[in-house]
CSV table of C-alpha atoms in Angstrom, one decimal:
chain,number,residue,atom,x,y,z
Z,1,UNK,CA,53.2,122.1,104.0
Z,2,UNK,CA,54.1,124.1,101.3
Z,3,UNK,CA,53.4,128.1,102.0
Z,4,UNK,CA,51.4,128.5,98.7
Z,5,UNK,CA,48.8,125.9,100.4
Z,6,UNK,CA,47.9,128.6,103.2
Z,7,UNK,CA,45.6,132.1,102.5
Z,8,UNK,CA,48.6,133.8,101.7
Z,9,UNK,CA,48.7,137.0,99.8
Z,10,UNK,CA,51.0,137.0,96.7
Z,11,UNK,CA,53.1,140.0,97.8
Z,12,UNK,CA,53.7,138.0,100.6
Z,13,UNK,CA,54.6,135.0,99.3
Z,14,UNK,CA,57.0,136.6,97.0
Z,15,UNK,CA,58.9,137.9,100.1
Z,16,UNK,CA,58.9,134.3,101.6
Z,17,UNK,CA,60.3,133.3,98.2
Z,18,UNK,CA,62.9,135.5,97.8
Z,19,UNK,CA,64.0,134.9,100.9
Z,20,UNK,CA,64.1,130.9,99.9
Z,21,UNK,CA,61.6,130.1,102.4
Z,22,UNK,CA,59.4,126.7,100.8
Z,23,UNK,CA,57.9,124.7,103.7
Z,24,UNK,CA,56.1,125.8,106.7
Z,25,UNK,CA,57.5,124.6,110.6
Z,26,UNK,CA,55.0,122.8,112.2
Z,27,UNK,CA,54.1,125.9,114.6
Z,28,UNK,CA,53.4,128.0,111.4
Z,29,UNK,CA,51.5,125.7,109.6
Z,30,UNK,CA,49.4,125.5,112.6
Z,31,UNK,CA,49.5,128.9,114.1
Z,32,UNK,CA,48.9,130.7,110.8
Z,33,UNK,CA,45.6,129.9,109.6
Z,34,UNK,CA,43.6,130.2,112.8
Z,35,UNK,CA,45.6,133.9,113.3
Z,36,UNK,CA,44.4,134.8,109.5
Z,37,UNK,CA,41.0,133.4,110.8
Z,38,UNK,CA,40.9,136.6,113.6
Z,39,UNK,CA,41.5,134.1,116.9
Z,40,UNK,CA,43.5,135.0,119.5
Z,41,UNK,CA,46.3,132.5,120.3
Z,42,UNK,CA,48.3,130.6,122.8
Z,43,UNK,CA,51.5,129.3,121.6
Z,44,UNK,CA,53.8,126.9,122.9
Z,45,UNK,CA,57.4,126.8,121.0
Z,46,UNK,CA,60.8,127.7,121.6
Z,47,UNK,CA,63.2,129.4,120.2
Z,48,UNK,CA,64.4,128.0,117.1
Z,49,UNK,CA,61.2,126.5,115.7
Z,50,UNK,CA,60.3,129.6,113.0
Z,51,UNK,CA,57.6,130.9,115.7
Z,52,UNK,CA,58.5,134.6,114.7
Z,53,UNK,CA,57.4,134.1,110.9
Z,54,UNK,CA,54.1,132.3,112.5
Z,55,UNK,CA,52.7,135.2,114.0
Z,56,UNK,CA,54.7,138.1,111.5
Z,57,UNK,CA,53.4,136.6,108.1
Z,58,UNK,CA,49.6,136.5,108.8
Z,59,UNK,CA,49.9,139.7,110.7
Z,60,UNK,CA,52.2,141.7,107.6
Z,61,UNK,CA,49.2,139.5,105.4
Z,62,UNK,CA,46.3,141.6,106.5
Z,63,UNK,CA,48.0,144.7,106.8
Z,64,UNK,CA,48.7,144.2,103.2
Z,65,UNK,CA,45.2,144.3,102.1
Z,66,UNK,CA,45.0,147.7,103.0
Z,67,UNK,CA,42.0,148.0,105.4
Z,68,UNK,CA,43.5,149.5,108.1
Z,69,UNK,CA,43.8,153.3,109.1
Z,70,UNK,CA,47.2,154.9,108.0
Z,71,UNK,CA,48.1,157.0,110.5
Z,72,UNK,CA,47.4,154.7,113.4
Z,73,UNK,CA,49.6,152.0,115.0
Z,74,UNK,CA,48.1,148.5,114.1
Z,75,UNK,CA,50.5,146.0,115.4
Z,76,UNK,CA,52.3,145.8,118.5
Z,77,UNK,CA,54.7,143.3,119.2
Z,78,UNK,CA,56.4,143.1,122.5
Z,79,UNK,CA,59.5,141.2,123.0
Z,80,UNK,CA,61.8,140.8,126.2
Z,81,UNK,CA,64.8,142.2,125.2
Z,82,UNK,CA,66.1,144.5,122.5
Z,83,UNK,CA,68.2,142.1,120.8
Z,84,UNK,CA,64.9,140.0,120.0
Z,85,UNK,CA,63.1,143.2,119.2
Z,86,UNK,CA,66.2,144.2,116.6
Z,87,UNK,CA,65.8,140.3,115.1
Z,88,UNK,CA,62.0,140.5,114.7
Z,89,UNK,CA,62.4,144.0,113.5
Z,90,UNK,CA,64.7,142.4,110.3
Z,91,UNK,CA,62.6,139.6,110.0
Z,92,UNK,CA,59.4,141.7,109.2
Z,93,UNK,CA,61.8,144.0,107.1
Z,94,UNK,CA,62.5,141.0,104.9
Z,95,UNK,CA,59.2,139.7,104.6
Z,96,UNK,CA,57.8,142.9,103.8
Z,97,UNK,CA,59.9,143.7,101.0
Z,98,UNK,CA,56.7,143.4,98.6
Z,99,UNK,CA,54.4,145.1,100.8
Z,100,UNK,CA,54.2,148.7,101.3
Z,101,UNK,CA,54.0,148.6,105.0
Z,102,UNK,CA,55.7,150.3,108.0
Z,103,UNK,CA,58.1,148.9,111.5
Z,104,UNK,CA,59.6,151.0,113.9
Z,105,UNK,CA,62.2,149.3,116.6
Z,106,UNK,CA,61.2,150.6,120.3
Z,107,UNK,CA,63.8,149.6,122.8
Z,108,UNK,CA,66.3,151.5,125.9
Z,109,UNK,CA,70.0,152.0,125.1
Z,110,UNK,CA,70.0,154.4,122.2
Z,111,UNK,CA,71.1,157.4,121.8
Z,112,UNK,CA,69.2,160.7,121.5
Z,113,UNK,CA,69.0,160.4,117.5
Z,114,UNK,CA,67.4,156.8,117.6
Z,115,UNK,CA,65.1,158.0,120.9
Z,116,UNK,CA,64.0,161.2,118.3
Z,117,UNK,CA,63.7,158.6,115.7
Z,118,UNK,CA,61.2,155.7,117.8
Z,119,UNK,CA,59.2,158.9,119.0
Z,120,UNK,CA,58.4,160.3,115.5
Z,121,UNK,CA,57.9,156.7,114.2
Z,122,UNK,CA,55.3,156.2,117.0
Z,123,UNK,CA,53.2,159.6,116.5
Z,124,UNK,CA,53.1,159.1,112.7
Z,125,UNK,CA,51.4,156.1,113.3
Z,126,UNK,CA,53.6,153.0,112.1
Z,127,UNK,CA,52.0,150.1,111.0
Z,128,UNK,CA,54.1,147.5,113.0
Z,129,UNK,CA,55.8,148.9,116.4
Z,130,UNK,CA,58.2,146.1,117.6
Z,131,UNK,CA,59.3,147.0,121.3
Z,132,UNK,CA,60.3,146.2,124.8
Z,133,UNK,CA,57.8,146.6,127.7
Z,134,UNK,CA,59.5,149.5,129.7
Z,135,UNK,CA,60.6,151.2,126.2
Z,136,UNK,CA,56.9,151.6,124.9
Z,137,UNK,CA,55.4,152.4,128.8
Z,138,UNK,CA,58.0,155.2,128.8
Z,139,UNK,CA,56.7,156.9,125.5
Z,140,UNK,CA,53.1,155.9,126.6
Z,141,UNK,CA,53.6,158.0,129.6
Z,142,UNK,CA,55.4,160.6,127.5
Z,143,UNK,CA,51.9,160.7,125.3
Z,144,UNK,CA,53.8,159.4,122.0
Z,145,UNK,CA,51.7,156.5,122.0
Z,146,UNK,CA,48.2,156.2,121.3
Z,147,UNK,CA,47.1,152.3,120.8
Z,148,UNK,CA,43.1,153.1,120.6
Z,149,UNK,CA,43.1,151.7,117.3
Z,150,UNK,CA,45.7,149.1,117.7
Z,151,UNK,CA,44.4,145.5,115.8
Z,152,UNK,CA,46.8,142.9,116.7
Z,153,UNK,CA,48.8,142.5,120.3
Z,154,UNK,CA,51.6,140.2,120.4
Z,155,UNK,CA,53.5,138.9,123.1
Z,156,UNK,CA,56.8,137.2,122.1
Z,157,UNK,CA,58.4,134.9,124.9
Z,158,UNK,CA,55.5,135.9,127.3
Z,159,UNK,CA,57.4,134.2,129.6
Z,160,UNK,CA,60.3,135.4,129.4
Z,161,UNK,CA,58.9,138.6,129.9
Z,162,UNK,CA,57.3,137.6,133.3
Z,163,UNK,CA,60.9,136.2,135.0
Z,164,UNK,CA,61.9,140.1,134.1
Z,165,UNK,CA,59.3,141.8,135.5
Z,166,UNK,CA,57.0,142.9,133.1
Z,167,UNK,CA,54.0,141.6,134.2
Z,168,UNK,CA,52.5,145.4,135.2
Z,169,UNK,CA,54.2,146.7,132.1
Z,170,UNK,CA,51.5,144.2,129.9
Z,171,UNK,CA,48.7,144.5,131.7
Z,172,UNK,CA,49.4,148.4,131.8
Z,173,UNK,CA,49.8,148.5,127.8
Z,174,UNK,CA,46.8,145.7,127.4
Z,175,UNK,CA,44.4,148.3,129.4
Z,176,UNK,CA,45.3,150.7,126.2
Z,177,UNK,CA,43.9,148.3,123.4
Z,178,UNK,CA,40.6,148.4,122.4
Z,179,UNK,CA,38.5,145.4,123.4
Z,180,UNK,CA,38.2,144.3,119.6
Z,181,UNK,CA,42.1,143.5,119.5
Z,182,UNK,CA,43.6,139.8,118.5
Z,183,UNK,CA,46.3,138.5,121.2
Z,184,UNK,CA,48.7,136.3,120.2
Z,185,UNK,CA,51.0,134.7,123.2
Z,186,UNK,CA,54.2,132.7,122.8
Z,187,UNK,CA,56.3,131.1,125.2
Z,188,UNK,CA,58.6,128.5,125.6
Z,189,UNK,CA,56.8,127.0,129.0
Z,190,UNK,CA,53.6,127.4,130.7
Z,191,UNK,CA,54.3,127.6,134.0
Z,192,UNK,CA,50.5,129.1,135.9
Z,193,UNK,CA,51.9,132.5,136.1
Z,194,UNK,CA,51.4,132.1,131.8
Z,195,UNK,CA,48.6,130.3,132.0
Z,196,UNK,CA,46.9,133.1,134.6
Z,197,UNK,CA,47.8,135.9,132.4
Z,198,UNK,CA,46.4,133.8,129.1
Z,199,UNK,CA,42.7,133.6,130.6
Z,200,UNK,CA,43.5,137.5,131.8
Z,201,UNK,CA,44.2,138.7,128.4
Z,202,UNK,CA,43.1,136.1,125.8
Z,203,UNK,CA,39.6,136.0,124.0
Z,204,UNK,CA,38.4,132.2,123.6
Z,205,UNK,CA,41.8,131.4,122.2
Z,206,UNK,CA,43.3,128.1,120.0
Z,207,UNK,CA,45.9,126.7,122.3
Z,208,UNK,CA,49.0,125.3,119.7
Z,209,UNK,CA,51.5,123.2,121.4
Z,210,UNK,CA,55.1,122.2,119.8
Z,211,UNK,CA,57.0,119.9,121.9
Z,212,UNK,CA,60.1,121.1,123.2
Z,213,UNK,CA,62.8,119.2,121.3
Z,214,UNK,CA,66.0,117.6,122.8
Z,215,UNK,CA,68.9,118.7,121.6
Z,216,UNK,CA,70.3,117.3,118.5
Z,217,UNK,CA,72.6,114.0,119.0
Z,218,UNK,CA,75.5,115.9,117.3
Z,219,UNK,CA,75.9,117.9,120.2
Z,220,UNK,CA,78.4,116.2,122.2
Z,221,UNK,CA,77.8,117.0,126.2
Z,222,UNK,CA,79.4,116.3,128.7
Z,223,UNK,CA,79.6,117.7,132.5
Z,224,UNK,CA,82.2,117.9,135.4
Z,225,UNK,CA,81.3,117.5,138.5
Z,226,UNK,CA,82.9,119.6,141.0
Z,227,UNK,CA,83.0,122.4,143.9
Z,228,UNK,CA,82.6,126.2,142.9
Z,229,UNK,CA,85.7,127.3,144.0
Z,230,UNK,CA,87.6,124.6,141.5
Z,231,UNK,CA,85.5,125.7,138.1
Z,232,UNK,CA,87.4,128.3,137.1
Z,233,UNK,CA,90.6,126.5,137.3
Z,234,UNK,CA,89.3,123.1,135.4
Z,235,UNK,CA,88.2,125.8,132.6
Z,236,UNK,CA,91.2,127.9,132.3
Z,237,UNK,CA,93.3,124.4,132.4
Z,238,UNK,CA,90.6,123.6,129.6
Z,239,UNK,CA,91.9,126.6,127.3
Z,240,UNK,CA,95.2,125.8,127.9
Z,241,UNK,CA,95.4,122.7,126.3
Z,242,UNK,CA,93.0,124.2,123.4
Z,243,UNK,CA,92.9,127.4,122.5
Z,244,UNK,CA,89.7,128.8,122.5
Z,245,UNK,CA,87.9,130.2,119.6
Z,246,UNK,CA,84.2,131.0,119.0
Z,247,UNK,CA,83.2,129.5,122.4
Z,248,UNK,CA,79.8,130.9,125.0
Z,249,UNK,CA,80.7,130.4,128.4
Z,250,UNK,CA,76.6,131.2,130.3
Z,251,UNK,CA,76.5,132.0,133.7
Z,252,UNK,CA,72.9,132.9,135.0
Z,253,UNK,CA,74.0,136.0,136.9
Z,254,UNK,CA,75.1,139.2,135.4
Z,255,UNK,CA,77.4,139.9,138.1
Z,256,UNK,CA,79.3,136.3,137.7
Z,257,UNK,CA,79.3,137.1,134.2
Z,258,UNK,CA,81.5,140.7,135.1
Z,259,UNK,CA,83.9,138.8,137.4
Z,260,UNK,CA,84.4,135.6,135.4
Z,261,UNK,CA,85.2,138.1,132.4
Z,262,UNK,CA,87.5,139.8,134.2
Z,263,UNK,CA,88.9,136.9,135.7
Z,264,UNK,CA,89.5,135.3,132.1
Z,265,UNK,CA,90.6,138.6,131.0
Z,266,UNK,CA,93.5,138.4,133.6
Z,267,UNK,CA,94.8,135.2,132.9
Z,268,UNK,CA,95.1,136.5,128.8
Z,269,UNK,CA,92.5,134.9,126.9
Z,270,UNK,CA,90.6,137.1,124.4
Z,271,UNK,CA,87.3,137.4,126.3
Z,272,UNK,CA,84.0,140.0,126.3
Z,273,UNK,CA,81.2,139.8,129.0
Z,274,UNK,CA,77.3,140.2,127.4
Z,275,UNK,CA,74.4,141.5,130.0
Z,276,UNK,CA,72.3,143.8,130.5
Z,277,UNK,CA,74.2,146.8,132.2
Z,278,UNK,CA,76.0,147.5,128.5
Z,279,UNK,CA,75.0,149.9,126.5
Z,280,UNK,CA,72.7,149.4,123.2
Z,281,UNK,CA,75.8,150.2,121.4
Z,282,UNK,CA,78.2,148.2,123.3
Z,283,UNK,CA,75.9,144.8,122.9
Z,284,UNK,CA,76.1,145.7,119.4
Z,285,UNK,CA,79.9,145.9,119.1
Z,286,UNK,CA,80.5,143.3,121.3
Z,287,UNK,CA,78.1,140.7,119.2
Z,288,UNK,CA,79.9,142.2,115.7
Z,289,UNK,CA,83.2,141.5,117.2
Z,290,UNK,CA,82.0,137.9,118.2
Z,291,UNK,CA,80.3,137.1,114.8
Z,292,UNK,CA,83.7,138.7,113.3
Z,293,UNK,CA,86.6,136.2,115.3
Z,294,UNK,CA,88.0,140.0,116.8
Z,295,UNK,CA,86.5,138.1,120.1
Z,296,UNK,CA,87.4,133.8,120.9
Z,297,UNK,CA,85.4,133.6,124.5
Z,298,UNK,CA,81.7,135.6,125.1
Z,299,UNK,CA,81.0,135.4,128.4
Z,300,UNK,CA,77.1,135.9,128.9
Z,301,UNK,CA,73.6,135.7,130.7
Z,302,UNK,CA,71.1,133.9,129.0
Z,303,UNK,CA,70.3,137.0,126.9
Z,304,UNK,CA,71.8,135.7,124.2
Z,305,UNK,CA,70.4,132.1,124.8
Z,306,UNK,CA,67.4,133.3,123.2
Z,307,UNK,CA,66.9,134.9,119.9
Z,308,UNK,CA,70.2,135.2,118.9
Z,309,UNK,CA,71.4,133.9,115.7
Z,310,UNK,CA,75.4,132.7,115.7
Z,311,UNK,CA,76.7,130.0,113.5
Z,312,UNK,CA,79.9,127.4,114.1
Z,313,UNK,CA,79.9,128.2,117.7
Z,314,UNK,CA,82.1,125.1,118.5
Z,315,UNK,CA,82.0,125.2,122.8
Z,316,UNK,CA,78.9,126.0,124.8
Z,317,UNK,CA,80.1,125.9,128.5
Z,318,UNK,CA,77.7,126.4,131.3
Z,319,UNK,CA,79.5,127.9,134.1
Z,320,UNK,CA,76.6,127.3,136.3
Z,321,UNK,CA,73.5,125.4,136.0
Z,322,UNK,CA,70.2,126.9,134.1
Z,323,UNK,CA,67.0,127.8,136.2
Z,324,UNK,CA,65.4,124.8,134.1
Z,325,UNK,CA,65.9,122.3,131.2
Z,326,UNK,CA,64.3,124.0,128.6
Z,327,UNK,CA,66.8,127.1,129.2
Z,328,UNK,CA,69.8,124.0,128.9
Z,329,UNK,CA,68.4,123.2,125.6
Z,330,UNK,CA,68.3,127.1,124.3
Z,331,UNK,CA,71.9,127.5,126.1
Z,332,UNK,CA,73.4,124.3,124.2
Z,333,UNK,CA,71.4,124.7,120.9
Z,334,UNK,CA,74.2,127.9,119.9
Z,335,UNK,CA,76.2,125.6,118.9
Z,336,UNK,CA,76.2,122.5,116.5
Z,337,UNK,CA,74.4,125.1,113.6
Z,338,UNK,CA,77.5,125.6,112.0
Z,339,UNK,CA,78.3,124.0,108.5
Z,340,UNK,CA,79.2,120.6,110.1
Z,341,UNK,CA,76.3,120.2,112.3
Z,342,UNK,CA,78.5,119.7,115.4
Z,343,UNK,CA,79.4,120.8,118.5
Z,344,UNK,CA,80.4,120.5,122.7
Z,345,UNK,CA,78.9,121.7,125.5
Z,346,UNK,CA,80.6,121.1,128.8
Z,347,UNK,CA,78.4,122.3,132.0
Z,348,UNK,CA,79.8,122.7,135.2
Z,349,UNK,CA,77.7,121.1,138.1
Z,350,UNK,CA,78.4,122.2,142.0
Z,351,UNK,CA,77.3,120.4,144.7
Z,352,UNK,CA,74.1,122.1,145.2
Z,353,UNK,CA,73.4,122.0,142.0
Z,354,UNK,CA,73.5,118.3,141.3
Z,355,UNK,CA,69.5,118.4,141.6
Z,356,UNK,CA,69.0,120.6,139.1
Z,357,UNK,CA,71.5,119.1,136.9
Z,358,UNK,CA,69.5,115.5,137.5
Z,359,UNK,CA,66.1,117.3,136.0
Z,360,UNK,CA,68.4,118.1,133.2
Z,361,UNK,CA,68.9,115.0,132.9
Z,362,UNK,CA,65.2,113.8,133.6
Z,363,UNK,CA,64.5,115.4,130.3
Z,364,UNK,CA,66.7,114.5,128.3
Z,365,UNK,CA,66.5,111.3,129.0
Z,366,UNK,CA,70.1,110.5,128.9
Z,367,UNK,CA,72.7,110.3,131.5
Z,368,UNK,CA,75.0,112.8,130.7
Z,369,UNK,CA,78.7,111.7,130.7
Z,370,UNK,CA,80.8,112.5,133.4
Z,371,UNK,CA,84.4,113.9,132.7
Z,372,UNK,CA,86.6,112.5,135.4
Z,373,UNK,CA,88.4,115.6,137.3
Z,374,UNK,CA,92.4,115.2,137.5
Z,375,UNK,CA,93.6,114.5,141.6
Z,376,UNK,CA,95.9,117.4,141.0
Z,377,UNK,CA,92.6,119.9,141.9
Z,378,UNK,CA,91.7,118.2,144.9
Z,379,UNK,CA,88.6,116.2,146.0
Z,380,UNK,CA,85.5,116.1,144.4
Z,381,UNK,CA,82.0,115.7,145.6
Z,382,UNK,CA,80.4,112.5,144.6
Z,383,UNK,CA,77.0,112.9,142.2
Z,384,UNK,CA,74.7,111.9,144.4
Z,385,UNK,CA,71.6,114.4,143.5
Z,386,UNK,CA,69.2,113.0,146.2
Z,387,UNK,CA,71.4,113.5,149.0
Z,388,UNK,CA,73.0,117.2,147.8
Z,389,UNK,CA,69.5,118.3,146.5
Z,390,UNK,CA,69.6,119.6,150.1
Z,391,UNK,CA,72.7,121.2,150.8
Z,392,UNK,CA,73.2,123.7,153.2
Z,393,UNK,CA,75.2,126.3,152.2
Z,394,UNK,CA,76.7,127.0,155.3
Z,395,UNK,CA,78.1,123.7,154.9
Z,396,UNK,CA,79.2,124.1,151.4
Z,397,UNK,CA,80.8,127.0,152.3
Z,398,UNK,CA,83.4,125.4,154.3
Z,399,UNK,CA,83.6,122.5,152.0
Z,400,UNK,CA,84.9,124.8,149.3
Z,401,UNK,CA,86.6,127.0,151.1
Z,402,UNK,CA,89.2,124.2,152.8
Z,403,UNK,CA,89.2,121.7,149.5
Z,404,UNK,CA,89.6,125.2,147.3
Z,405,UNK,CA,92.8,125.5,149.3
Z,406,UNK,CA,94.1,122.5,148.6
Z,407,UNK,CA,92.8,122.1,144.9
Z,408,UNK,CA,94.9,125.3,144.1
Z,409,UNK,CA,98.1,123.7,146.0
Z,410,UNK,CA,98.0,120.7,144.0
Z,411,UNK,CA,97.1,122.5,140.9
Z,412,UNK,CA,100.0,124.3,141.3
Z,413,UNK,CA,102.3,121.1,142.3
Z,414,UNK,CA,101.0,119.7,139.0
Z,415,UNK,CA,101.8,122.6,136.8
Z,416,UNK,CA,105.1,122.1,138.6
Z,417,UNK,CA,105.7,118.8,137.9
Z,418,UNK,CA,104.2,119.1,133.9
Z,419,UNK,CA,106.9,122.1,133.7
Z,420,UNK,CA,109.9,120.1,135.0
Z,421,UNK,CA,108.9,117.0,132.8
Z,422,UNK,CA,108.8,119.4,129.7
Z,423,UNK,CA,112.6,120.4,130.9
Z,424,UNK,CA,114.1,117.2,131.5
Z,425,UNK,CA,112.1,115.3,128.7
Z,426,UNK,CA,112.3,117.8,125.5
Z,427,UNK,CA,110.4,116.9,122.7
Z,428,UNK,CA,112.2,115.8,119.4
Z,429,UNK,CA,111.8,117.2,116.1
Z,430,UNK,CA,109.4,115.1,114.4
């Protein structure tokens, strides 16, 4: 659908055009005419599928038309984390470029300059206020925020927003709104927890569901199957065959992201860690320097999985398995967006995570190829999901700590033996 063929207002369609958006996504040709219509709504769509212009276009559309008070806030859109909050924040700026309308950014991390600058946005009454949940409830309860007049609620990644926490946070800031409010809810799943807080907070609302896609075939993935202690040697053996450059490595904990950094870091490779104990201003310089090639390895948690925007990303490596298959999908999607429309993602599978690595597998309907692991690391565990769904890790424990051992012994004896080929076998000029 074209966007002309929806109740569009001309300013706004001159922003879409200028930006060289034509054709509606499915989940904005759907979502957009029953938000225009005044119903609240529960969306289902990941990242990736233009759900931010479904809910931002009507919304910047009415505001347009001018029949809202000026010196109130009339839009607020939460998102989980401030680098989603920054890329809604430009979105709307873009949009809006025809349309004499105001955005402020709320989110923790700045200095006292931006803090000075989200308070005096949000007394004056912006139009759009963009934020995190624990950004806006700390200027609520510093009386900066008044959202007694406030005409559309948004909740972008709702649940994303729940695995972090925020559940009080929303229900605190949905107590403020005045019962005449339109709720709009995205998320990637509906798990209950979602689907309680939907019939908590939504009025009668049109439920819009976009299938989560599979990941596109020119994504080449493969997987190794292996014991914890021997992943970090398989990958930096990995990087030493092939340099690294503009390669994710995910790891769902921040604090294996810090040590596999600073493991990576020792060894010499050109690596930055991503989480969420950096400052606002060292996630910014850290994701400049990626974008830039100053950085060849990120290290990250699945922050960046989601609403962030990084092109010819050619690895994807998941250190450890994701909490569930849609997060493998966002994880490997960062890659194969480049000009060539490929890419590899290589995911590391321990023995108690074989399970979770079968679901994975469950939905994508594909069996995953399995790179076989060279003898000179040790033994492997066989992939049998069923029987190490289970796994004690008392048990595991040992496993890894006697066949560690030994993998780094005959890693060692093979790095040995490749080194003393190299000597008595030189290579001749070609």
């Amino acid at each position: 659908m074209k966007f002309e063929e929806l109740d569009l207002e001309e300013s706004v369609l001159d922003g879409l055009y200028s930006m060289n958006f034509q054709e509606t996504t499915p989940i904005q040709e759907l979502s957009i005419p029953p938000i225009l219509a005044g119903k609240d709504i529960m969306g289902i769509a990941q990242t990736g599928t233009g759900k931010t212009a479904a809910y931002v276009l009507p919304i910047i559309n009415q505001l347009s038309k001018g029949n809202y008070p000026t010196d109130a806030i009339n839009a607020v859109i939460m998102a989980p984390t401030r680098e989603l909050a920054q890329q809604i924040d430009q979105q709307i700026e873009g949009f809006s470029y025809y349309i004499s309308i105001s955005a402020v950014a709320v989110y923790g991390g700045t200095d006292g300059i931006a803090y000075a600058q989200q308070e005096r946005g949000l007394q004056m009454g912006a139009d759009v206020v963009i934020a995190t949940p624990g950004r806006l409830i700390s200027h609520l309860n510093l009386g900066n925020v008044d959202l007694s007049q406030t005409s559309f609620f948004v909740l972008d990644e709702a649940d994303r927003m729940l695995d972090m926490g925020f559940y009080d946070d929303i229900m605190h800031l949905y107590k403020q709104l005045p019962k005449t409010c339109q709720v709009i809810m995205f998320s990637a799943t509906m798990p209950p927890k979602i689907r309680t807080l939907a019939k908590t907070i939504l009025k009668d609302p049109e439920e819009i569901k976009i299938a989560i896609s599979r990941p596109p075939e020119s994504i080449l993935q493969s997987a190794y199957i292996c014991y914890e202690i021997q992943k970090l040697p398989i990958l930096t053996l990995l990087f030493e065959q092939s340099k690294p450059q503009r390669v994710i490595i995910f790891s769902s904990s921040k604090m294996k992201v810090k040590e596999l950094n600073v493991s990576l870091a020792r060894l010499g490779f050109n690596v930055k860690a991503m989480h969420s104990d950096l400052e606002q201003s060292e996630r910014e310089q850290v994701m400049k320097d990626f974008k830039n090639g100053r950085i060849d390895i990120l290290v990250a948690t699945d922050v960046v999985a989601r609403g962030i925007d990084i092109n010819d990303i050619s690895l994807v490596v998941n250190f450890d398995i994701p909490n569930d298959p849609e997060d493998y999908v966002h994880r490997i999607g960062r890659t194969a967006r480049g000009t060539n429309g490929e890419g590899v993602a290589i995911t590391f599978v321990g023995i108690e995570e074989q399970g979770k690595f079968q679901e994975i597998e469950h939905f994508l309907n594909k069996e995953v190829y399995k790179i076989p692991i060279d003898p000179a690391f040790g033994d492997t565990p066989a992939y049998d999901p069923k029987t190490n769904r289970g796994f004690k890790k008392r048990r595991n424990t040992n496993f890894k700590k006697n066949d560690g051992n030994q993998a780094n012994k005959k890693r060692r004896t093979f790095h040995k033996k490749n080194d003393n080929n190299k000597r008595n076998h030189p290579k001749k000029d070609s």
